[in-house]
Amino acid sequence: MEPGGQFDIQSLMRQAQELLSAQQKLAEAEVTGTAGGGLVSATVNGQGEVTGLSIDPKAIDPDDPAETAETL
């Protein structure tokens, strides 16, 4: 607040613009995580949506593919 109780509108607008910019960068970000020694990987965007999923065929037990699929 400025002396006399008035808001600095330009400063407030600048902060709002910085917040919007940060939110946009977060929404555009992607993060990839792996599990099982790299046999499974998933990519998620900044909005929490899964954008990619990869399962290495080595993760599937050829003697019991149904059980493996259930586990995965």
PDB file of N, CA and C in Angstrom, residues 1-3 11 13-15 19 21 23 29-31 33 40-41 46 54-55 57 59 62 65 68:
ATOM      1  N   MET A   1       0.834  -1.185   0.000  1.00  0.00           N
ATOM      2  CA  MET A   1       0.000   0.000   0.000  1.00  0.00           C
ATOM      3  C   MET A   1       0.875   1.244   0.000  1.00  0.00           C
ATOM      4  N   GLU A   2       0.424   2.202  -0.718  1.00  0.00           N
ATOM      5  CA  GLU A   2       1.100   3.485  -0.748  1.00  0.00           C
ATOM      6  C   GLU A   2       0.731   4.264   0.505  1.00  0.00           C
ATOM      7  N   PRO A   3       1.522   5.259   0.879  1.00  0.00           N
ATOM      8  CA  PRO A   3       1.135   6.114   1.999  1.00  0.00           C
ATOM      9  C   PRO A   3      -0.240   6.716   1.714  1.00  0.00           C
ATOM     10  N   SER A  11       1.979  -2.113  -9.571  1.00  0.00           N
ATOM     11  CA  SER A  11       2.674  -3.207  -8.907  1.00  0.00           C
ATOM     12  C   SER A  11       1.771  -4.435  -8.820  1.00  0.00           C
ATOM     13  N   MET A  13      -0.742  -5.213 -10.829  1.00  0.00           N
ATOM     14  CA  MET A  13      -0.885  -5.753 -12.189  1.00  0.00           C
ATOM     15  C   MET A  13       0.363  -6.536 -12.603  1.00  0.00           C
ATOM     16  N   ARG A  14       1.528  -6.047 -12.240  1.00  0.00           N
ATOM     17  CA  ARG A  14       2.783  -6.722 -12.567  1.00  0.00           C
ATOM     18  C   ARG A  14       2.842  -8.086 -11.863  1.00  0.00           C
ATOM     19  N   GLN A  15       2.431  -8.103 -10.612  1.00  0.00           N
ATOM     20  CA  GLN A  15       2.424  -9.364  -9.862  1.00  0.00           C
ATOM     21  C   GLN A  15       1.418 -10.351 -10.453  1.00  0.00           C
ATOM     22  N   LEU A  19       2.252 -14.064 -12.029  1.00  0.00           N
ATOM     23  CA  LEU A  19       1.541 -15.260 -11.596  1.00  0.00           C
ATOM     24  C   LEU A  19       0.959 -16.010 -12.790  1.00  0.00           C
ATOM     25  N   SER A  21       2.007 -15.935 -15.853  1.00  0.00           N
ATOM     26  CA  SER A  21       3.135 -16.489 -16.601  1.00  0.00           C
ATOM     27  C   SER A  21       3.638 -17.779 -15.947  1.00  0.00           C
ATOM     28  N   GLN A  23       1.892 -19.792 -14.016  1.00  0.00           N
ATOM     29  CA  GLN A  23       0.870 -20.821 -14.186  1.00  0.00           C
ATOM     30  C   GLN A  23       0.928 -21.417 -15.584  1.00  0.00           C
ATOM     31  N   ALA A  29       4.642 -27.655 -18.625  1.00  0.00           N
ATOM     32  CA  ALA A  29       5.728 -28.525 -18.172  1.00  0.00           C
ATOM     33  C   ALA A  29       5.334 -29.992 -18.301  1.00  0.00           C
ATOM     34  N   GLU A  30       6.318 -30.842 -18.514  1.00  0.00           N
ATOM     35  CA  GLU A  30       6.110 -32.283 -18.520  1.00  0.00           C
ATOM     36  C   GLU A  30       7.172 -32.925 -17.640  1.00  0.00           C
ATOM     37  N   VAL A  31       6.758 -33.943 -16.908  1.00  0.00           N
ATOM     38  CA  VAL A  31       7.661 -34.663 -16.026  1.00  0.00           C
ATOM     39  C   VAL A  31       7.517 -36.143 -16.336  1.00  0.00           C
ATOM     40  N   GLY A  33       8.529 -40.011 -15.030  1.00  0.00           N
ATOM     41  CA  GLY A  33       9.002 -40.833 -13.922  1.00  0.00           C
ATOM     42  C   GLY A  33       9.097 -42.275 -14.379  1.00  0.00           C
ATOM     43  N   VAL A  40       9.069 -49.409 -16.685  1.00  0.00           N
ATOM     44  CA  VAL A  40       7.815 -48.667 -16.839  1.00  0.00           C
ATOM     45  C   VAL A  40       8.129 -47.181 -16.690  1.00  0.00           C
ATOM     46  N   SER A  41       7.614 -46.370 -17.608  1.00  0.00           N
ATOM     47  CA  SER A  41       7.789 -44.925 -17.484  1.00  0.00           C
ATOM     48  C   SER A  41       6.468 -44.243 -17.833  1.00  0.00           C
ATOM     49  N   GLY A  46       1.742 -30.584 -16.546  1.00  0.00           N
ATOM     50  CA  GLY A  46       1.538 -29.732 -15.379  1.00  0.00           C
ATOM     51  C   GLY A  46       0.097 -29.656 -14.912  1.00  0.00           C
ATOM     52  N   SER A  54       4.841 -46.000 -21.056  1.00  0.00           N
ATOM     53  CA  SER A  54       5.633 -46.994 -21.761  1.00  0.00           C
ATOM     54  C   SER A  54       5.921 -48.166 -20.832  1.00  0.00           C
ATOM     55  N   ILE A  55       5.642 -49.375 -21.317  1.00  0.00           N
ATOM     56  CA  ILE A  55       5.933 -50.590 -20.560  1.00  0.00           C
ATOM     57  C   ILE A  55       6.823 -51.462 -21.431  1.00  0.00           C
ATOM     58  N   PRO A  57       8.494 -54.625 -22.893  1.00  0.00           N
ATOM     59  CA  PRO A  57       8.026 -56.010 -22.990  1.00  0.00           C
ATOM     60  C   PRO A  57       8.704 -56.949 -21.991  1.00  0.00           C
ATOM     61  N   ALA A  59       8.908 -56.531 -19.005  1.00  0.00           N
ATOM     62  CA  ALA A  59       8.134 -56.493 -17.765  1.00  0.00           C
ATOM     63  C   ALA A  59       7.019 -57.538 -17.758  1.00  0.00           C
ATOM     64  N   PRO A  62       6.155 -64.067 -19.779  1.00  0.00           N
ATOM     65  CA  PRO A  62       5.551 -64.822 -20.883  1.00  0.00           C
ATOM     66  C   PRO A  62       4.802 -66.075 -20.404  1.00  0.00           C
ATOM     67  N   PRO A  65       1.054 -64.031 -18.759  1.00  0.00           N
ATOM     68  CA  PRO A  65       0.812 -62.648 -19.178  1.00  0.00           C
ATOM     69  C   PRO A  65      -0.430 -62.031 -18.540  1.00  0.00           C
ATOM     70  N   THR A  68       0.544 -60.777 -15.122  1.00  0.00           N
ATOM     71  CA  THR A  68       1.418 -59.613 -15.274  1.00  0.00           C
ATOM     72  C   THR A  68       0.585 -58.382 -15.631  1.00  0.00           C
TER      73      THR A  68
END
